[in-house]
XYZ file of C-alpha atoms in Angstrom:
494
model
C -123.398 8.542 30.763
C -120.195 8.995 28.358
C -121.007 13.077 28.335
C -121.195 13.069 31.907
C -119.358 16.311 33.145
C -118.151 14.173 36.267
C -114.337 13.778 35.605
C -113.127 11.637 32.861
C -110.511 8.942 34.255
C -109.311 8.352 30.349
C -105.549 8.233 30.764
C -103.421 7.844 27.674
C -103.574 3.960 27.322
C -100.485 1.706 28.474
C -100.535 -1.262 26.022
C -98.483 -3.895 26.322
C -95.394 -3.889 23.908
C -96.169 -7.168 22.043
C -99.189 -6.223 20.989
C -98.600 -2.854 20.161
C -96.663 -1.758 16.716
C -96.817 2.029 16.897
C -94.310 1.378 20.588
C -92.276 -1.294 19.435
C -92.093 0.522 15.861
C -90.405 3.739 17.763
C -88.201 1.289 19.922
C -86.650 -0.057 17.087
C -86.092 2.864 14.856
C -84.045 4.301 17.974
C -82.365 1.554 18.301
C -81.254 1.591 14.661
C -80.111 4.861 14.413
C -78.380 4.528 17.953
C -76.290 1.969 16.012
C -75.824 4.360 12.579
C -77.552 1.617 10.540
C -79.932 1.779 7.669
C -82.927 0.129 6.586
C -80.977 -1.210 3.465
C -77.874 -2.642 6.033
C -80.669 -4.281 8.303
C -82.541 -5.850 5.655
C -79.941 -7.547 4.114
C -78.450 -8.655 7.961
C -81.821 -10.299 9.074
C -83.658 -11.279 5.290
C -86.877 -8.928 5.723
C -87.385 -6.514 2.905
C -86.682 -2.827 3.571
C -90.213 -2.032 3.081
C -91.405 -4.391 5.804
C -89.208 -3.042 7.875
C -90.066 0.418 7.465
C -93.932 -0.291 7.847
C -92.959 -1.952 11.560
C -90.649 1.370 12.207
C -93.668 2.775 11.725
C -96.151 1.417 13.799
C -98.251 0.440 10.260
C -97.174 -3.787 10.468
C -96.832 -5.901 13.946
C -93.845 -7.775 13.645
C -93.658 -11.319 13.631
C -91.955 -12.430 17.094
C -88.938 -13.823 15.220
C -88.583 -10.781 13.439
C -88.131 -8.918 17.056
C -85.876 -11.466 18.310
C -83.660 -11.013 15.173
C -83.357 -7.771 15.318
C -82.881 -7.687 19.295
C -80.053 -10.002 18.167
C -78.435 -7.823 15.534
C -78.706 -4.765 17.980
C -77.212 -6.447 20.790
C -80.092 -6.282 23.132
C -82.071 -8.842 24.513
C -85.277 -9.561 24.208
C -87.108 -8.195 27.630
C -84.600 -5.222 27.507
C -85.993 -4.172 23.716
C -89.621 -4.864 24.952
C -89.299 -3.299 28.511
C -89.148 0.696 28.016
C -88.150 3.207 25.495
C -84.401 3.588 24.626
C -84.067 7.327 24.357
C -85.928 10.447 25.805
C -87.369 11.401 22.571
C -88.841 7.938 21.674
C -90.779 8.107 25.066
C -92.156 11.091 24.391
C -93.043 10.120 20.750
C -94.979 6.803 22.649
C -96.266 8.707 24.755
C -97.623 11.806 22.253
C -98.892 8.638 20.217
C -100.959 7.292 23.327
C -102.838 10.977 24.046
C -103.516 11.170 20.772
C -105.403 7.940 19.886
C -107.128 8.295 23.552
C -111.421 8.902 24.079
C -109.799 11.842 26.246
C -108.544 13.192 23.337
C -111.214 12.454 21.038
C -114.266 13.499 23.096
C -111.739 17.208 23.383
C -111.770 16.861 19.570
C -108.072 17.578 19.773
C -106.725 17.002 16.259
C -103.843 14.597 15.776
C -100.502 15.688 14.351
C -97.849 13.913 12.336
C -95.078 13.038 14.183
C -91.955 12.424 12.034
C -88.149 12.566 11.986
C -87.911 15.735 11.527
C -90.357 16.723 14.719
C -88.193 19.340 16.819
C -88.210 17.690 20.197
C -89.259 20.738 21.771
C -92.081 20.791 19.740
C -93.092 17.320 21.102
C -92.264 18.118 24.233
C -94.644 20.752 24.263
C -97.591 18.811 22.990
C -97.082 15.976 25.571
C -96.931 18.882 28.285
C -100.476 20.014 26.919
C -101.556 16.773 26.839
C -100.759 16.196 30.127
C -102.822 19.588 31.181
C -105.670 18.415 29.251
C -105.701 15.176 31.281
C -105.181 16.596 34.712
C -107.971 18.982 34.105
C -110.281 16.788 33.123
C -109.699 14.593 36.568
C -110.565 17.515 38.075
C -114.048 17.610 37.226
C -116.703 16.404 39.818
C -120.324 15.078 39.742
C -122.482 17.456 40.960
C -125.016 15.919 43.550
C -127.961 15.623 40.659
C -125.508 13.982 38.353
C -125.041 11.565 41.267
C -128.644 10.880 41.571
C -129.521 10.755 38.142
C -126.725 7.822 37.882
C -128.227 5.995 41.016
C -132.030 6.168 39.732
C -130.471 4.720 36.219
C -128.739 2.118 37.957
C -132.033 1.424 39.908
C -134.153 1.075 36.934
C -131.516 -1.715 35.541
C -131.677 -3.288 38.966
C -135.480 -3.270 38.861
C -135.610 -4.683 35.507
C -133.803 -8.196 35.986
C -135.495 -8.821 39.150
C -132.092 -7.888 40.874
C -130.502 -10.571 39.825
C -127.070 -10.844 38.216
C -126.359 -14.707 36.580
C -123.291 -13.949 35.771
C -122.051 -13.021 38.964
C -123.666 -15.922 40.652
C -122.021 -18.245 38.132
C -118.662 -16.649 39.241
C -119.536 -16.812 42.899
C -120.202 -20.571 42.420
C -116.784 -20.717 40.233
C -114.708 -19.045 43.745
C -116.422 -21.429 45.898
C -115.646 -24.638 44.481
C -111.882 -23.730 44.126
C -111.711 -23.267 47.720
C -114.036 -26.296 48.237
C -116.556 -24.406 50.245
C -118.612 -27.397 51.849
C -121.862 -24.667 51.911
C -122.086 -23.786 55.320
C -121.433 -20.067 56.586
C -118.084 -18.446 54.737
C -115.861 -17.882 57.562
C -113.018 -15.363 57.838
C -110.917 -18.684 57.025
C -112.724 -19.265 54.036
C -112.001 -15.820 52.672
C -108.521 -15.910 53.612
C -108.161 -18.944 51.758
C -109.762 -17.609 48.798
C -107.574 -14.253 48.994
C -104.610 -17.033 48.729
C -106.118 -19.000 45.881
C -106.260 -15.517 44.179
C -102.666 -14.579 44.970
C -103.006 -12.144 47.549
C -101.670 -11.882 51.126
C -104.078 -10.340 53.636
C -102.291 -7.639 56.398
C -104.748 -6.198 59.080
C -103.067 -2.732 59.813
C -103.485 -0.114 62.510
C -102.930 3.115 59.669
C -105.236 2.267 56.702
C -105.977 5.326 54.947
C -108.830 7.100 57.066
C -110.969 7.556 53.368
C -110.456 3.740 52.876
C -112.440 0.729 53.873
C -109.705 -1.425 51.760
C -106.567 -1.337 50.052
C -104.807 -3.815 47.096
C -101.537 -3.183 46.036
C -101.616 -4.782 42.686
C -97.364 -4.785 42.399
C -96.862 -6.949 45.818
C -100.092 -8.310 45.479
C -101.151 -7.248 49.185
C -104.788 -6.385 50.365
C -104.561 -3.999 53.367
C -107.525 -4.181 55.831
C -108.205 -2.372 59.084
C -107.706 -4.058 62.305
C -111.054 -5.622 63.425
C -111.116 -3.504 66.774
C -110.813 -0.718 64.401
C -113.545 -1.137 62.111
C -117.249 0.408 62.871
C -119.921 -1.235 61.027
C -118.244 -3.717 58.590
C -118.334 -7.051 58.213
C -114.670 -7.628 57.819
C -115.881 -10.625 55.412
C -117.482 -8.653 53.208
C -114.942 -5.967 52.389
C -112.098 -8.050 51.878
C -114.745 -9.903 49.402
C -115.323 -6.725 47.741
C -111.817 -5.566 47.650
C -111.371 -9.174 45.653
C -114.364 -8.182 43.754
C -112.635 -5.681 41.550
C -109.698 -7.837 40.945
C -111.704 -10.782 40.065
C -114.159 -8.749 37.855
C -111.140 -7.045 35.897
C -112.745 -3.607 37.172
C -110.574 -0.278 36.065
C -111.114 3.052 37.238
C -114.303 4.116 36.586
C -114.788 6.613 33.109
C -117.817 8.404 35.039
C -119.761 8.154 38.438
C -122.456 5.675 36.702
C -119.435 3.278 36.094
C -118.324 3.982 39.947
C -121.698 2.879 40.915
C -122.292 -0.028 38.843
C -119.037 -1.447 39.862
C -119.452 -0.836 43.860
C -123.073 -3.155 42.825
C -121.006 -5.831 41.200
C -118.982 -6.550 43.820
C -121.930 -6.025 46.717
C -123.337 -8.189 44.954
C -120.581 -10.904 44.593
C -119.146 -10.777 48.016
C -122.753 -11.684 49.052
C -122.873 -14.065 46.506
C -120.222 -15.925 47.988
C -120.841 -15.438 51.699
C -124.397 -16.504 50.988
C -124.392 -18.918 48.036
C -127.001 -18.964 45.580
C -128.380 -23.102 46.365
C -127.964 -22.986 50.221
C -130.281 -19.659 50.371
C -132.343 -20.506 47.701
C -133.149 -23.829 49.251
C -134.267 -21.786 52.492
C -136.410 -19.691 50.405
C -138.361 -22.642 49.265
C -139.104 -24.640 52.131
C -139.807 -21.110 54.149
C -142.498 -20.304 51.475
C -143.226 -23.827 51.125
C -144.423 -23.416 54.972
C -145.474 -19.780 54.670
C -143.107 -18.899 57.000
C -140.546 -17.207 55.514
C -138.258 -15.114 57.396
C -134.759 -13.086 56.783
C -133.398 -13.615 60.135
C -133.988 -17.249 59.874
C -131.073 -16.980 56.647
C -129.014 -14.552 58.742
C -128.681 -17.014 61.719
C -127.408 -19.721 59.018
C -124.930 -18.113 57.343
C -123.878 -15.720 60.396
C -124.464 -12.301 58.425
C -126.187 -9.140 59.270
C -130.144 -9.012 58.930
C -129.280 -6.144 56.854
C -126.844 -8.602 54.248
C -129.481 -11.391 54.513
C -132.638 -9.128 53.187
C -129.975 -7.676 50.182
C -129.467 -11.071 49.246
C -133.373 -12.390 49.472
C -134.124 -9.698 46.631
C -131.529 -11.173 44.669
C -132.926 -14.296 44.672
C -136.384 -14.579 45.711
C -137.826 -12.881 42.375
C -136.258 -15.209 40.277
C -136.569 -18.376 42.096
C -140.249 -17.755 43.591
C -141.800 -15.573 41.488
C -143.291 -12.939 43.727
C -141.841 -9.180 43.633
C -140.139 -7.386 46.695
C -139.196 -4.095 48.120
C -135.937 -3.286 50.352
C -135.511 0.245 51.776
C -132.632 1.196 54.636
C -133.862 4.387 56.354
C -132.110 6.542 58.631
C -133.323 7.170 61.884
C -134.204 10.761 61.095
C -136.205 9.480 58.741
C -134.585 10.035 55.238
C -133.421 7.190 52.422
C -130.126 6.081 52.508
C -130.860 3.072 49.817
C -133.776 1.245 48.537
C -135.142 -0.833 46.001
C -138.466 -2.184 44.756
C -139.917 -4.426 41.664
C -143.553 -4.406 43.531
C -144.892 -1.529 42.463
C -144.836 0.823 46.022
C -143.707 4.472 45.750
C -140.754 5.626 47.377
C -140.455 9.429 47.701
C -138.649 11.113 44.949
C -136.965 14.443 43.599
C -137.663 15.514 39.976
C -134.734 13.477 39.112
C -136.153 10.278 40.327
C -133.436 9.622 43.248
C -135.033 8.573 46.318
C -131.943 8.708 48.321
C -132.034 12.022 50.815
C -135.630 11.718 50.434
C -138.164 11.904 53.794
C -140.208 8.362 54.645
C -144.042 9.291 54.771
C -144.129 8.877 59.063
C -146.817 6.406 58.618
C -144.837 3.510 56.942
C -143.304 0.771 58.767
C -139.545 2.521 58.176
C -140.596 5.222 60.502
C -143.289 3.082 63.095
C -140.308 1.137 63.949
C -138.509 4.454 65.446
C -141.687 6.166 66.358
C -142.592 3.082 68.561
C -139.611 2.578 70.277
C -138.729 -0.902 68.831
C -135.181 -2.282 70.055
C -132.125 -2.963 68.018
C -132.675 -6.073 66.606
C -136.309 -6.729 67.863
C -138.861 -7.874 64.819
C -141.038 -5.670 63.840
C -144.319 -5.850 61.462
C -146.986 -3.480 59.694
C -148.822 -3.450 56.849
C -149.565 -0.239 55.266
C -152.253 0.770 52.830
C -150.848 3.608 50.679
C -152.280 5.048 47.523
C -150.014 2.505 45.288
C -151.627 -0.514 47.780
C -151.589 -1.831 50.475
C -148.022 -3.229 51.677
C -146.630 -5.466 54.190
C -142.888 -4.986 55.994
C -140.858 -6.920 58.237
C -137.945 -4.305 60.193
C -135.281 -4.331 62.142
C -133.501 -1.614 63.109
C -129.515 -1.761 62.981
C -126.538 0.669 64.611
C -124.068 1.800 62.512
C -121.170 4.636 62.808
C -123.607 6.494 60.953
C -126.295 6.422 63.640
C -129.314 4.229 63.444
C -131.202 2.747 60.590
C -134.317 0.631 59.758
C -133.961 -2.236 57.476
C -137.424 -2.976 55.240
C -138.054 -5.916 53.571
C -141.732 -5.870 52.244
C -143.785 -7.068 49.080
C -147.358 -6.259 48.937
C -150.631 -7.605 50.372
C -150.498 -10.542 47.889
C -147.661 -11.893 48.961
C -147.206 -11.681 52.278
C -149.177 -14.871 52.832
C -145.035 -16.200 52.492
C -143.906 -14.822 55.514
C -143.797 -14.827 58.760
C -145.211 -12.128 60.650
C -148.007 -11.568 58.041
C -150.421 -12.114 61.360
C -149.431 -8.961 62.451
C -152.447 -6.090 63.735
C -150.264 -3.019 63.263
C -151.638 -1.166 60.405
C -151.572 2.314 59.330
C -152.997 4.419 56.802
C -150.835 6.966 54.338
C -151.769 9.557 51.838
C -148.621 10.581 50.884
C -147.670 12.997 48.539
C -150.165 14.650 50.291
C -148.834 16.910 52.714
C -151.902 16.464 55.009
C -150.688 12.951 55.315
C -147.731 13.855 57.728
C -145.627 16.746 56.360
C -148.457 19.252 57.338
C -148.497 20.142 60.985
C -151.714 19.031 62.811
C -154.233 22.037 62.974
C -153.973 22.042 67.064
C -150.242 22.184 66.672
C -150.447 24.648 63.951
C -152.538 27.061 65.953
C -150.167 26.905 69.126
C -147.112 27.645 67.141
C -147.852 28.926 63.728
C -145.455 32.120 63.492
C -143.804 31.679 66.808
C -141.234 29.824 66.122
C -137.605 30.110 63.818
C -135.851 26.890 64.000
C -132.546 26.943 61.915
C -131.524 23.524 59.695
C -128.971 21.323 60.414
C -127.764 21.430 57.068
C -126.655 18.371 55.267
C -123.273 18.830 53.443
C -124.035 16.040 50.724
C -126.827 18.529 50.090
C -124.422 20.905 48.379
C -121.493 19.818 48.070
C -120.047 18.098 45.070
C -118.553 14.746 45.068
C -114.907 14.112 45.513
C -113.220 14.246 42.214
C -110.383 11.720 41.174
C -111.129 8.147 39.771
C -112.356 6.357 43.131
C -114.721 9.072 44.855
C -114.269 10.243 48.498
C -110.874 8.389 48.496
C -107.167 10.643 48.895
C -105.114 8.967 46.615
C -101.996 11.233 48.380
C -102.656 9.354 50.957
C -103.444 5.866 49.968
C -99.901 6.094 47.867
C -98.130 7.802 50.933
C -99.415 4.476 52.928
C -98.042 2.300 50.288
C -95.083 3.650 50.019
C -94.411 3.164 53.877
C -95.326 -0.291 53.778
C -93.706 -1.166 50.306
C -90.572 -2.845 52.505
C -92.426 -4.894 54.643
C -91.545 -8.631 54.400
């Protein structure tokens, strides 16, 4: 999605000094004229030839490292100090003109470069930097709209679909984290994490004023993760989003260029932090011997490795595909019946908008997603249907699960085939849907229809992701006022 409208987080870039000759060139011609000398008066001090020396003024040669510390010598610097900032107002703003220019911001703008030499008025560089600067802050500005959200998500989808939902190189890092902290296999405890937040170089603080938009919070200079207080957390595993908030360290993530990065990167580390809490050999192992006894069951992995149903069923799509052959389908519906997430390699058809998002979408009434609320089930309580749909006929093991959110019904299905693997395939419940078609269960029955047809003007409850555009800024939904007002406050702590 690099033409994606949603706002471009392409900053001028921040190299490192060493490594890049345009900075250090600028540093050192200041420098030099700082101390009235010329290129003929420094060549002949330190043994380089003028012209080398004027091709690392520059920015055109990277000088050798004993060609900086030589001339940090002669200038009567040291070396961090020549390396650590520029030395004058106008040679920051010459760096910094340099950076805009040579950004993807810049280039995607088609803003032409100019030359930028000793005879520059500052003013005039000052101005460009200042425009510059506009033409970045605008651009953070701009926001996904919600079907440039879902377009990313059913993208996404189709990559997830395509490798069986399983990432190798995340599990290969996952195994990598483990064995530092000598994880013995069992369930990852809160100790375990800590202990891996350590290895990592980070000190954990629970606080009592995380930022409300924030589940999370690393500060990268102290090398502090912030996390809510566990009585103050709703619906987290406080396991899994310290994991997560590791994830993006770990997996050298930056902010996001567009809302398809933001997504992919939120999967990544899902997908490690479970990964890790549920490791690849101890659930695979489970997998077997429950199909091996066709009597597979989720909960059965959630009880060992003290998770949520809801974490357990993620991570038997990552892994049953690929170790046992046989497709799957995962779906978390609200209790009002709409997608919040799903996913599928077994051919059944979720209900889509022309863009091919299924999230928002209404649940046909008839499939398990919806039985399990239209039957009463309990929180918790097992629950099993097949359904025969015009795709197939499909089987699904539910539970439904509270969240701050409200209630929701976690699927975890493959089709007739395959359901020979699991327990609960033995179950009678079975129901019948013709969806798309609206007679299926979007059309009112005809008694119902004749009783109330025309007598009745309900008004929505509308749905504000329905219209309203995403968040703008580089992490989506999150006020970066007030995550830096929070760090600031805290920056003292000992």
């Amino acid at each position: 999605m690099t033409s994606s409208p949603w706002q471009r987080r392409q900053n001028a870039p921040e190299p490192d000094p060493m490594d890049d000759a345009f900075t250090l060139g600028r540093r050192l011609n200041a420098l030099r004229k700082s101390r009235r000398m010329t290129l003929a008066q420094v060549s002949e001090a330190i043994g380089v030839a003028i012209s080398q020396l004027s091709l690392i003024e520059n920015g055109k040669r990277d000088a050798k490292l004993s060609t900086v510390q030589a001339l940090a010598k002669l200038y009567g610097v040291t070396l961090d100090a020549l390396l650590a900032g520029p030395t004058t107002k106008r040679t920051q703003l010459e760096i910094e003109l340099d950076g805009f220019m040579r950004s993807p911001l810049a280039t995607s703008r088609g803003l032409p470069p100019i030359r930028v030499g000793p005879r520059t008025p500052t003013d005039v560089l000052e101005a460009m930097v200042a425009l510059h600067r506009e033409v970045l802050r605008l651009s953070e500005q701009h926001i996904a709209t919600p079907e440039e959200a879902r377009r990313a998500n059913t993208v996404l989808r189709g990559q997830m679909r395509d490798r069986g939902n399983h990432y190798g190189e995340l599990e290969a890092k996952a195994s990598e984290l483990l064995r530092a902290v000598r994880h013995d296999g069992g369930p990852f405890t809160t100790k375990d994490v800590n202990a891996l937040a350590r290895h990592l170089g980070f000190e954990v603080r629970h606080v009592d004023d995380l930022p409300h938009s924030t589940r999370s919070v690393i500060d990268l200079r102290n090398h502090r993760i912030y996390l809510a207080r566990q009585a103050s957390t709703v619906g987290h595993d406080q396991r899994s989003v310290l994991l997560q908030a590791l994830g993006h360290h770990v997996l050298g993530h930056t902010p996001p260029a567009d809302y398809a990065e933001f997504l992919a990167q939120r999967v990544q580390t899902n997908y490690l932090a479970g990964a890790i809490t549920l490791p690849e050999a101890g659930v695979v192992a489970m997998l077997r011997a429950g199909a091996d006894a066709r009597d597979l069951d989720v909960g059965d992995i959630a009880d060992a490795f003290k998770v949520s149903w809801e974490t357990a069923a993620h991570r038997v799509t990552n892994l049953t595909t690929r170790h046992l052959g046989f497709p799957l389908h995962f779906a978390k519906v609200h209790e009002t019946g709409t997608v919040y997430k799903a996913y599928e390699n077994d051919g059944i058809v979720f209900p889509m908008d022309p863009t091919g998002a299924i999230e928002g979408q209404p649940v046909c009434r008839q499939w398990a997603s919806r039985q399990v609320f239209e039957r009463g089930v309990a929180e918790g309580e097992a629950f099993h249907q097949f359904t025969d749909t015009p795709a197939g006929t499909y089987w699904d093991s539910v539970r439904v699960e509270r969240t701050a959110g409200g209630r929701y019904s976690i699927a975890l299905g493959t089709d007739f085939v395959n359901a020979k693997w699991f327990r609960g395939r033995d179950t009678r419940v079975r129901t019948r849907s013709t969806c798309p078609d609206e007679a299926c269960c979007r059309r009112p029955p005809t008694d119902l229809l004749a009783a109330w047809g025309g007598q009745v003007w309900p008004s929505a409850r509308a749905r504000t992701h329905m219209m309203a555009a995403l968040p703008p800024g580089a992490f989506p939904g999150v006020d970066e006022t007030e995550v830096y007002t929070f760090l600031q406050a805290h920056e003292a702590d000992g």
